[in-house]
PDB file of C-alpha atoms and ligand atoms in Angstrom:
ATOM      1  CA  MET A   1     147.169 182.708 182.927  1.00  0.00           C
ATOM      2  CA  HIS A   2     144.900 180.248 181.159  1.00  0.00           C
ATOM      3  CA  GLN A   3     146.144 177.794 178.558  1.00  0.00           C
ATOM      4  CA  ARG A   4     145.111 178.942 175.067  1.00  0.00           C
ATOM      5  CA  VAL A   5     142.637 176.679 173.318  1.00  0.00           C
ATOM      6  CA  SER A   6     142.968 176.308 169.550  1.00  0.00           C
ATOM      7  CA  LEU A   7     140.878 174.585 166.923  1.00  0.00           C
ATOM      8  CA  VAL A   8     142.607 173.539 163.679  1.00  0.00           C
ATOM      9  CA  THR A   9     140.649 172.145 160.748  1.00  0.00           C
ATOM     10  CA  GLY A  10     142.011 170.027 157.894  1.00  0.00           C
ATOM     11  CA  ALA A  11     144.361 168.795 160.569  1.00  0.00           C
ATOM     12  CA  ALA A  12     144.748 165.068 159.944  1.00  0.00           C
ATOM     13  CA  ARG A  13     147.506 165.775 157.425  1.00  0.00           C
ATOM     14  CA  GLY A  14     149.500 168.404 155.579  1.00  0.00           C
ATOM     15  CA  LEU A  15     149.557 172.054 156.546  1.00  0.00           C
ATOM     16  CA  GLY A  16     146.760 171.768 159.099  1.00  0.00           C
ATOM     17  CA  LEU A  17     148.602 169.035 160.986  1.00  0.00           C
ATOM     18  CA  ALA A  18     151.861 171.004 160.876  1.00  0.00           C
ATOM     19  CA  VAL A  19     150.068 174.046 162.333  1.00  0.00           C
ATOM     20  CA  ALA A  20     148.394 171.922 165.016  1.00  0.00           C
ATOM     21  CA  ARG A  21     151.782 170.547 166.088  1.00  0.00           C
ATOM     22  CA  GLU A  22     153.420 173.984 166.063  1.00  0.00           C
ATOM     23  CA  LEU A  23     150.675 175.485 168.235  1.00  0.00           C
ATOM     24  CA  ALA A  24     150.813 172.506 170.604  1.00  0.00           C
ATOM     25  CA  ALA A  25     154.599 172.915 170.885  1.00  0.00           C
ATOM     26  CA  GLY A  26     153.961 176.555 171.806  1.00  0.00           C
ATOM     27  CA  GLY A  27     151.717 175.502 174.686  1.00  0.00           C
ATOM     28  CA  ASP A  28     148.231 175.600 173.165  1.00  0.00           C
ATOM     29  CA  ARG A  29     145.660 172.950 173.942  1.00  0.00           C
ATOM     30  CA  VAL A  30     144.851 172.031 170.350  1.00  0.00           C
ATOM     31  CA  HIS A  31     141.699 170.390 169.025  1.00  0.00           C
ATOM     32  CA  LEU A  32     141.810 168.913 165.507  1.00  0.00           C
ATOM     33  CA  VAL A  33     139.085 168.462 162.902  1.00  0.00           C
ATOM     34  CA  TRP A  34     139.220 165.744 160.262  1.00  0.00           C
ATOM     35  CA  ARG A  35     136.607 164.496 157.802  1.00  0.00           C
ATOM     36  CA  THR A  36     137.565 161.300 155.932  1.00  0.00           C
ATOM     37  CA  SER A  37     141.112 160.520 157.120  1.00  0.00           C
ATOM     38  CA  SER A  38     140.101 158.073 159.835  1.00  0.00           C
ATOM     39  CA  ASP A  39     143.383 156.094 159.732  1.00  0.00           C
ATOM     40  CA  ARG A  40     145.482 159.218 160.122  1.00  0.00           C
ATOM     41  CA  ALA A  41     143.169 160.478 162.863  1.00  0.00           C
ATOM     42  CA  SER A  42     143.534 157.272 164.867  1.00  0.00           C
ATOM     43  CA  GLN A  43     147.316 157.455 164.535  1.00  0.00           C
ATOM     44  CA  LEU A  44     147.131 160.972 166.023  1.00  0.00           C
ATOM     45  CA  GLU A  45     145.014 159.901 168.996  1.00  0.00           C
ATOM     46  CA  PRO A  46     148.008 159.332 171.355  1.00  0.00           C
ATOM     47  CA  GLU A  47     149.309 162.827 170.519  1.00  0.00           C
ATOM     48  CA  PHE A  48     145.987 164.697 170.794  1.00  0.00           C
ATOM     49  CA  ALA A  49     144.032 162.371 173.062  1.00  0.00           C
ATOM     50  CA  GLY A  50     140.306 163.098 173.068  1.00  0.00           C
ATOM     51  CA  ARG A  51     140.763 166.226 170.956  1.00  0.00           C
ATOM     52  CA  LEU A  52     140.129 164.815 167.473  1.00  0.00           C
ATOM     53  CA  HIS A  53     136.724 165.658 166.023  1.00  0.00           C
ATOM     54  CA  ARG A  54     135.155 164.293 162.890  1.00  0.00           C
ATOM     55  CA  ALA A  55     133.117 166.883 160.975  1.00  0.00           C
ATOM     56  CA  ASP A  56     132.165 167.735 157.420  1.00  0.00           C
ATOM     57  CA  LEU A  57     132.376 171.529 157.525  1.00  0.00           C
ATOM     58  CA  LEU A  58     130.219 171.851 154.429  1.00  0.00           C
ATOM     59  CA  GLU A  59     127.420 171.211 156.904  1.00  0.00           C
ATOM     60  CA  SER A  60     126.604 174.140 159.138  1.00  0.00           C
ATOM     61  CA  ALA A  61     125.285 171.844 161.881  1.00  0.00           C
ATOM     62  CA  ALA A  62     128.572 169.930 161.938  1.00  0.00           C
ATOM     63  CA  ALA A  63     130.554 173.164 162.339  1.00  0.00           C
ATOM     64  CA  HIS A  64     128.347 174.208 165.259  1.00  0.00           C
ATOM     65  CA  ALA A  65     128.651 170.753 166.803  1.00  0.00           C
ATOM     66  CA  VAL A  66     132.445 170.752 166.729  1.00  0.00           C
ATOM     67  CA  VAL A  67     132.723 174.245 168.248  1.00  0.00           C
ATOM     68  CA  GLY A  68     130.186 173.161 170.857  1.00  0.00           C
ATOM     69  CA  GLN A  69     132.290 170.100 171.719  1.00  0.00           C
ATOM     70  CA  VAL A  70     135.400 172.246 172.233  1.00  0.00           C
ATOM     71  CA  LEU A  71     133.541 174.766 174.400  1.00  0.00           C
ATOM     72  CA  GLU A  72     132.002 171.995 176.464  1.00  0.00           C
ATOM     73  CA  ALA A  73     135.402 170.404 177.047  1.00  0.00           C
ATOM     74  CA  GLU A  74     137.484 173.553 177.574  1.00  0.00           C
ATOM     75  CA  GLY A  75     135.072 176.374 178.390  1.00  0.00           C
ATOM     76  CA  ARG A  76     136.756 178.699 175.915  1.00  0.00           C
ATOM     77  CA  LEU A  77     138.180 179.004 172.416  1.00  0.00           C
ATOM     78  CA  ASP A  78     141.034 181.381 171.583  1.00  0.00           C
ATOM     79  CA  ARG A  79     142.215 180.558 168.063  1.00  0.00           C
ATOM     80  CA  VAL A  80     140.726 179.012 164.959  1.00  0.00           C
ATOM     81  CA  VAL A  81     142.874 177.934 162.005  1.00  0.00           C
ATOM     82  CA  HIS A  82     140.971 176.775 158.931  1.00  0.00           C
ATOM     83  CA  ALA A  83     143.191 174.659 156.661  1.00  0.00           C
ATOM     84  CA  VAL A  84     140.436 173.186 154.482  1.00  0.00           C
ATOM     85  CA  GLY A  85     140.305 174.065 150.781  1.00  0.00           C
ATOM     86  CA  ASP A  86     140.222 171.794 147.735  1.00  0.00           C
ATOM     87  CA  PHE A  87     142.529 172.548 144.796  1.00  0.00           C
ATOM     88  CA  GLU A  88     141.859 171.899 141.118  1.00  0.00           C
ATOM     89  CA  SER A  89     143.984 172.949 138.159  1.00  0.00           C
ATOM     90  CA  GLY A  90     143.057 173.151 134.504  1.00  0.00           C
ATOM     91  CA  ARG A  91     142.090 175.535 131.771  1.00  0.00           C
ATOM     92  CA  LEU A  92     138.987 177.691 132.158  1.00  0.00           C
ATOM     93  CA  ASP A  93     137.461 176.289 128.963  1.00  0.00           C
ATOM     94  CA  GLN A  94     137.551 172.879 130.677  1.00  0.00           C
ATOM     95  CA  LEU A  95     136.217 174.032 134.050  1.00  0.00           C
ATOM     96  CA  GLU A  96     132.878 172.358 134.653  1.00  0.00           C
ATOM     97  CA  PRO A  97     130.239 174.355 136.547  1.00  0.00           C
ATOM     98  CA  GLU A  98     130.041 171.536 139.088  1.00  0.00           C
ATOM     99  CA  THR A  99     133.797 171.769 139.742  1.00  0.00           C
ATOM    100  CA  LEU A 100     133.634 175.516 140.321  1.00  0.00           C
ATOM    101  CA  ARG A 101     130.687 175.002 142.675  1.00  0.00           C
ATOM    102  CA  ARG A 102     132.612 172.349 144.618  1.00  0.00           C
ATOM    103  CA  LEU A 103     135.673 174.618 144.899  1.00  0.00           C
ATOM    104  CA  PHE A 104     133.499 177.460 146.185  1.00  0.00           C
ATOM    105  CA  GLU A 105     131.838 175.178 148.725  1.00  0.00           C
ATOM    106  CA  SER A 106     135.180 173.829 149.915  1.00  0.00           C
ATOM    107  CA  ASN A 107     137.135 177.089 150.048  1.00  0.00           C
ATOM    108  CA  VAL A 108     134.427 179.576 151.018  1.00  0.00           C
ATOM    109  CA  MET A 109     131.377 177.882 152.512  1.00  0.00           C
ATOM    110  CA  SER A 110     133.335 175.570 154.822  1.00  0.00           C
ATOM    111  CA  ALA A 111     135.097 178.657 156.223  1.00  0.00           C
ATOM    112  CA  TRP A 112     131.873 180.539 156.582  1.00  0.00           C
ATOM    113  CA  ASN A 113     130.131 177.705 158.401  1.00  0.00           C
ATOM    114  CA  LEU A 114     133.006 177.695 160.857  1.00  0.00           C
ATOM    115  CA  VAL A 115     132.855 181.473 161.310  1.00  0.00           C
ATOM    116  CA  ALA A 116     129.144 181.356 162.038  1.00  0.00           C
ATOM    117  CA  ALA A 117     129.748 178.640 164.614  1.00  0.00           C
ATOM    118  CA  GLY A 118     132.758 180.208 166.315  1.00  0.00           C
ATOM    119  CA  ARG A 119     132.253 183.976 166.075  1.00  0.00           C
ATOM    120  CA  GLN A 120     130.822 184.495 169.576  1.00  0.00           C
ATOM    121  CA  ALA A 121     133.378 182.249 171.262  1.00  0.00           C
ATOM    122  CA  ILE A 122     136.303 184.052 169.619  1.00  0.00           C
ATOM    123  CA  ARG A 123     134.819 187.435 170.517  1.00  0.00           C
ATOM    124  CA  ALA A 124     134.449 186.256 174.115  1.00  0.00           C
ATOM    125  CA  SER A 125     138.141 185.350 174.315  1.00  0.00           C
ATOM    126  CA  GLY A 126     139.403 188.275 172.216  1.00  0.00           C
ATOM    127  CA  GLY A 127     141.096 185.659 170.096  1.00  0.00           C
ATOM    128  CA  ALA A 128     142.174 185.278 166.485  1.00  0.00           C
ATOM    129  CA  TRP A 129     141.244 183.609 163.218  1.00  0.00           C
ATOM    130  CA  LEU A 130     143.565 182.363 160.500  1.00  0.00           C
ATOM    131  CA  PHE A 131     142.478 181.248 157.042  1.00  0.00           C
ATOM    132  CA  PHE A 132     144.454 179.744 154.178  1.00  0.00           C
ATOM    133  CA  GLY A 133     144.637 181.513 150.825  1.00  0.00           C
ATOM    134  CA  CYS A 134     147.155 180.839 148.064  1.00  0.00           C
ATOM    135  CA  ALA A 135     150.080 182.795 146.680  1.00  0.00           C
ATOM    136  CA  GLY A 136     149.478 185.144 143.759  1.00  0.00           C
ATOM    137  CA  LEU A 137     146.064 186.569 144.695  1.00  0.00           C
ATOM    138  CA  GLY A 138     147.316 190.154 144.805  1.00  0.00           C
ATOM    139  CA  GLY A 139     146.361 192.555 142.042  1.00  0.00           C
ATOM    140  CA  GLY A 140     143.625 190.347 140.630  1.00  0.00           C
ATOM    141  CA  ARG A 141     146.129 188.674 138.276  1.00  0.00           C
ATOM    142  CA  ALA A 142     144.968 186.122 135.720  1.00  0.00           C
ATOM    143  CA  ARG A 143     145.535 182.545 136.892  1.00  0.00           C
ATOM    144  CA  THR A 144     144.907 180.473 133.790  1.00  0.00           C
ATOM    145  CA  GLN A 145     146.305 177.263 135.303  1.00  0.00           C
ATOM    146  CA  ALA A 146     144.012 177.300 138.342  1.00  0.00           C
ATOM    147  CA  ALA A 147     141.547 180.124 137.803  1.00  0.00           C
ATOM    148  CA  GLY A 148     138.578 178.472 139.513  1.00  0.00           C
ATOM    149  CA  TYR A 149     140.561 177.722 142.654  1.00  0.00           C
ATOM    150  CA  ALA A 150     142.152 181.195 142.718  1.00  0.00           C
ATOM    151  CA  ALA A 151     138.745 182.819 142.249  1.00  0.00           C
ATOM    152  CA  THR A 152     137.338 181.048 145.299  1.00  0.00           C
ATOM    153  CA  LYS A 153     140.423 181.900 147.375  1.00  0.00           C
ATOM    154  CA  SER A 154     140.015 185.528 146.249  1.00  0.00           C
ATOM    155  CA  ALA A 155     136.428 185.480 147.486  1.00  0.00           C
ATOM    156  CA  LEU A 156     137.651 184.138 150.808  1.00  0.00           C
ATOM    157  CA  ALA A 157     140.369 186.819 150.953  1.00  0.00           C
ATOM    158  CA  LEU A 158     137.802 189.601 150.650  1.00  0.00           C
ATOM    159  CA  LEU A 159     135.623 188.004 153.311  1.00  0.00           C
ATOM    160  CA  VAL A 160     138.664 187.750 155.581  1.00  0.00           C
ATOM    161  CA  ARG A 161     139.580 191.408 155.123  1.00  0.00           C
ATOM    162  CA  SER A 162     135.978 192.541 155.698  1.00  0.00           C
ATOM    163  CA  MET A 163     135.653 190.291 158.709  1.00  0.00           C
ATOM    164  CA  ALA A 164     138.880 191.729 160.138  1.00  0.00           C
ATOM    165  CA  LYS A 165     137.331 195.206 160.045  1.00  0.00           C
ATOM    166  CA  GLU A 166     134.105 194.012 161.628  1.00  0.00           C
ATOM    167  CA  GLU A 167     135.786 191.986 164.371  1.00  0.00           C
ATOM    168  CA  ALA A 168     138.527 194.492 165.304  1.00  0.00           C
ATOM    169  CA  PRO A 169     136.323 196.452 167.746  1.00  0.00           C
ATOM    170  CA  HIS A 170     135.738 193.139 169.534  1.00  0.00           C
ATOM    171  CA  GLY A 171     139.476 192.685 170.039  1.00  0.00           C
ATOM    172  CA  VAL A 172     139.606 189.902 167.461  1.00  0.00           C
ATOM    173  CA  ARG A 173     142.215 189.639 164.696  1.00  0.00           C
ATOM    174  CA  VAL A 174     141.585 187.920 161.368  1.00  0.00           C
ATOM    175  CA  ASN A 175     144.379 187.113 158.933  1.00  0.00           C
ATOM    176  CA  MET A 176     145.182 184.926 155.955  1.00  0.00           C
ATOM    177  CA  LEU A 177     148.263 182.864 155.179  1.00  0.00           C
ATOM    178  CA  SER A 178     149.007 182.099 151.544  1.00  0.00           C
ATOM    179  CA  PRO A 179     151.454 179.305 150.783  1.00  0.00           C
ATOM    180  CA  GLY A 180     153.159 178.778 147.442  1.00  0.00           C
ATOM    181  CA  ILE A 181     153.900 175.168 146.533  1.00  0.00           C
ATOM    182  CA  VAL A 182     154.201 172.933 149.571  1.00  0.00           C
ATOM    183  CA  PRO A 183     154.296 169.194 148.912  1.00  0.00           C
ATOM    184  CA  HIS A 184     153.455 166.771 151.701  1.00  0.00           C
ATOM    185  CA  ASP A 185     152.179 163.263 152.131  1.00  0.00           C
ATOM    186  CA  GLY A 186     148.634 163.660 150.773  1.00  0.00           C
ATOM    187  CA  ALA A 187     149.078 166.956 148.915  1.00  0.00           C
ATOM    188  CA  HIS A 188     147.679 167.507 145.436  1.00  0.00           C
ATOM    189  CA  ALA A 189     149.897 166.003 142.696  1.00  0.00           C
ATOM    190  CA  ASP A 190     150.415 169.473 141.173  1.00  0.00           C
ATOM    191  CA  THR A 191     152.750 170.317 144.067  1.00  0.00           C
ATOM    192  CA  LEU A 192     155.195 167.846 142.454  1.00  0.00           C
ATOM    193  CA  ASN A 193     154.911 169.336 138.943  1.00  0.00           C
ATOM    194  CA  PRO A 194     158.535 170.049 137.870  1.00  0.00           C
ATOM    195  CA  ALA A 195     157.565 172.986 135.625  1.00  0.00           C
ATOM    196  CA  ARG A 196     155.786 174.723 138.486  1.00  0.00           C
ATOM    197  CA  GLN A 197     158.593 173.999 140.903  1.00  0.00           C
ATOM    198  CA  ALA A 198     161.125 175.405 138.424  1.00  0.00           C
ATOM    199  CA  ALA A 199     159.288 178.757 138.509  1.00  0.00           C
ATOM    200  CA  ILE A 200     159.938 179.305 142.223  1.00  0.00           C
ATOM    201  CA  PRO A 201     162.531 182.096 142.543  1.00  0.00           C
ATOM    202  CA  MET A 202     163.999 180.661 145.759  1.00  0.00           C
ATOM    203  CA  GLY A 203     164.652 177.417 143.878  1.00  0.00           C
ATOM    204  CA  ARG A 204     162.751 175.038 146.132  1.00  0.00           C
ATOM    205  CA  THR A 205     159.280 174.195 147.367  1.00  0.00           C
ATOM    206  CA  GLY A 206     158.078 175.148 150.830  1.00  0.00           C
ATOM    207  CA  ARG A 207     158.017 172.871 153.866  1.00  0.00           C
ATOM    208  CA  PRO A 208     154.901 172.408 156.032  1.00  0.00           C
ATOM    209  CA  GLU A 209     156.942 173.435 159.088  1.00  0.00           C
ATOM    210  CA  GLU A 210     157.759 176.777 157.461  1.00  0.00           C
ATOM    211  CA  ILE A 211     154.071 177.409 156.871  1.00  0.00           C
ATOM    212  CA  ALA A 212     153.287 176.356 160.429  1.00  0.00           C
ATOM    213  CA  ARG A 213     155.815 178.749 161.958  1.00  0.00           C
ATOM    214  CA  ALA A 214     154.374 181.628 159.913  1.00  0.00           C
ATOM    215  CA  ALA A 215     150.883 180.632 161.080  1.00  0.00           C
ATOM    216  CA  ALA A 216     151.979 180.620 164.723  1.00  0.00           C
ATOM    217  CA  TRP A 217     153.522 184.065 164.267  1.00  0.00           C
ATOM    218  CA  LEU A 218     150.353 185.475 162.686  1.00  0.00           C
ATOM    219  CA  LEU A 219     148.362 184.187 165.659  1.00  0.00           C
ATOM    220  CA  SER A 220     150.844 185.418 168.260  1.00  0.00           C
ATOM    221  CA  GLU A 221     151.247 188.699 170.107  1.00  0.00           C
ATOM    222  CA  ASP A 222     154.366 189.329 168.003  1.00  0.00           C
ATOM    223  CA  SER A 223     151.999 190.257 165.165  1.00  0.00           C
ATOM    224  CA  GLY A 224     149.425 191.682 167.569  1.00  0.00           C
ATOM    225  CA  TYR A 225     148.738 194.872 165.591  1.00  0.00           C
ATOM    226  CA  ALA A 226     148.234 193.108 162.249  1.00  0.00           C
ATOM    227  CA  THR A 227     144.760 192.273 161.067  1.00  0.00           C
ATOM    228  CA  GLY A 228     143.119 191.831 157.674  1.00  0.00           C
ATOM    229  CA  GLN A 229     146.484 190.843 156.175  1.00  0.00           C
ATOM    230  CA  ASP A 230     147.401 188.150 153.670  1.00  0.00           C
ATOM    231  CA  LEU A 231     150.927 186.868 154.289  1.00  0.00           C
ATOM    232  CA  GLU A 232     152.472 185.027 151.341  1.00  0.00           C
ATOM    233  CA  VAL A 233     154.991 182.364 152.295  1.00  0.00           C
ATOM    234  CA  ALA A 234     155.941 181.186 148.851  1.00  0.00           C
ATOM    235  CA  GLY A 235     159.646 181.572 148.128  1.00  0.00           C
ATOM    236  CA  GLY A 236     158.843 184.421 145.742  1.00  0.00           C
ATOM    237  CA  TRP A 237     156.509 182.321 143.573  1.00  0.00           C
ATOM    238  CA  LEU A 238     154.020 184.440 141.561  1.00  0.00           C
ATOM    239  CA  LEU A 239     155.447 187.722 142.812  1.00  0.00           C
TER     240      LEU A 239
HETATM  241  N1  NAP B   1     149.898 172.472 149.975  1.00  0.00           N
HETATM  242  C1  NAP B   1     150.033 173.516 149.151  1.00  0.00           C
HETATM  243  O1  NAP B   1     150.939 173.557 148.294  1.00  0.00           O
HETATM  244  C2  NAP B   1     149.085 174.694 149.250  1.00  0.00           C
HETATM  245  C3  NAP B   1     149.382 175.818 148.457  1.00  0.00           C
HETATM  246  C4  NAP B   1     148.538 176.929 148.536  1.00  0.00           C
HETATM  247  C5  NAP B   1     147.442 176.909 149.382  1.00  0.00           C
HETATM  248  N2  NAP B   1     147.185 175.784 150.130  1.00  0.00           N
HETATM  249  C6  NAP B   1     145.994 175.822 150.999  1.00  0.00           C
HETATM  250  O2  NAP B   1     146.377 175.502 152.321  1.00  0.00           O
HETATM  251  C7  NAP B   1     145.346 174.745 152.964  1.00  0.00           C
HETATM  252  C8  NAP B   1     145.899 173.419 153.446  1.00  0.00           C
HETATM  253  O3  NAP B   1     146.534 172.777 152.360  1.00  0.00           O
HETATM  254  P1  NAP B   1     146.910 171.228 152.381  1.00  0.00           P
HETATM  255  O4  NAP B   1     147.822 170.996 151.243  1.00  0.00           O
HETATM  256  O5  NAP B   1     147.323 170.803 153.751  1.00  0.00           O
HETATM  257  O6  NAP B   1     145.475 170.594 152.021  1.00  0.00           O
HETATM  258  P2  NAP B   1     145.010 169.076 151.959  1.00  0.00           P
HETATM  259  O7  NAP B   1     146.173 168.145 151.970  1.00  0.00           O
HETATM  260  O8  NAP B   1     144.035 168.991 150.838  1.00  0.00           O
HETATM  261  O9  NAP B   1     144.256 168.869 153.336  1.00  0.00           O
HETATM  262  C9  NAP B   1     143.069 169.525 153.576  1.00  0.00           C
HETATM  263  C10 NAP B   1     142.296 168.774 154.611  1.00  0.00           C
HETATM  264  O10 NAP B   1     141.025 169.370 154.670  1.00  0.00           O
HETATM  265  C11 NAP B   1     140.102 168.414 155.092  1.00  0.00           C
HETATM  266  N3  NAP B   1     138.799 168.718 154.521  1.00  0.00           N
HETATM  267  C12 NAP B   1     138.499 168.851 153.206  1.00  0.00           C
HETATM  268  N4  NAP B   1     137.199 169.127 153.067  1.00  0.00           N
HETATM  269  C13 NAP B   1     136.668 169.161 154.323  1.00  0.00           C
HETATM  270  C14 NAP B   1     135.375 169.382 154.835  1.00  0.00           C
HETATM  271  N5  NAP B   1     134.332 169.626 154.027  1.00  0.00           N
HETATM  272  N6  NAP B   1     135.191 169.331 156.172  1.00  0.00           N
HETATM  273  C15 NAP B   1     136.223 169.079 156.993  1.00  0.00           C
HETATM  274  N7  NAP B   1     137.477 168.857 156.572  1.00  0.00           N
HETATM  275  C16 NAP B   1     137.695 168.891 155.242  1.00  0.00           C
HETATM  276  C17 NAP B   1     140.600 167.070 154.608  1.00  0.00           C
HETATM  277  O11 NAP B   1     140.395 166.193 155.681  1.00  0.00           O
HETATM  278  P3  NAP B   1     140.238 164.608 155.479  1.00  0.00           P
HETATM  279  O12 NAP B   1     141.541 164.162 154.880  1.00  0.00           O
HETATM  280  O13 NAP B   1     140.028 164.087 156.848  1.00  0.00           O
HETATM  281  O14 NAP B   1     139.073 164.409 154.553  1.00  0.00           O
HETATM  282  C18 NAP B   1     142.087 167.313 154.289  1.00  0.00           C
HETATM  283  O15 NAP B   1     142.928 166.548 155.101  1.00  0.00           O
HETATM  284  C19 NAP B   1     144.229 174.609 151.928  1.00  0.00           C
HETATM  285  O16 NAP B   1     143.301 175.647 152.112  1.00  0.00           O
HETATM  286  C20 NAP B   1     144.951 174.806 150.606  1.00  0.00           C
HETATM  287  O17 NAP B   1     144.090 175.305 149.593  1.00  0.00           O
HETATM  288  C21 NAP B   1     147.980 174.695 150.082  1.00  0.00           C
END
């Protein structure tokens, strides 16, 4: 049995870091991608020695370079978790075109650059992909507080489902994990908004570790017949 090799993006903090640690605890050899968090990345060096990669995934060449570095070091790649995705709240009549473009780039194009770079490697290993959505995408509901963000996550959700169908004959699974409100050191200030928190039916916000355990399950053989799914882990928020 070979050791599984995983690549986790957005991994210098927050949900990406929690997933990286959960997969490492489960025995994976985990590579992490960060972009601007150099201090956090250097603090993680003892834990993930030689497996921290700096890349701006808005650049296709950078995505190819980071996948290339992992393949050169490990010879294989089994799992990719993409935890990048900027958030922005606000009314639609205040949403600047440039903001919507930035959200689309961050939530959709960064994912797609990574897919283009890693598709063949994941097919070769018969591995799995996991992307991050957000709770409340189902049914095309109106999201007046964060419509631009939700629209870009919806675009990603459709790409994920279509990709799942296309990759299934290659033995590859593709799923999405959609958190509710999960504060962490470095999270968007809206995760601390009392009015939003008060609307969570379970009465509390989520914890990064809870998201990470759900991610590990979606990547594991325990969910081995599930593909093209969007699992909400949100305490009932926006049901
Ligand atoms: N936390 C929540 O409540 C929540 C709720 C619903 C959905 N989500 C989704 O879950 C995912 C993770 O959330 P999070 O709260 O952990 O996010 P986060 O704190 O914003 O962290 C995202 C990380 O992505 C990295 N990143 C951003 N743009 C990048 C780029 N172009 N290239 C490479 N890396 C880039 C950043 O790295 P650097 O710091 O190194 O720049 C950042 O650390 C996101 O997709 C988010 O939309 C989160």
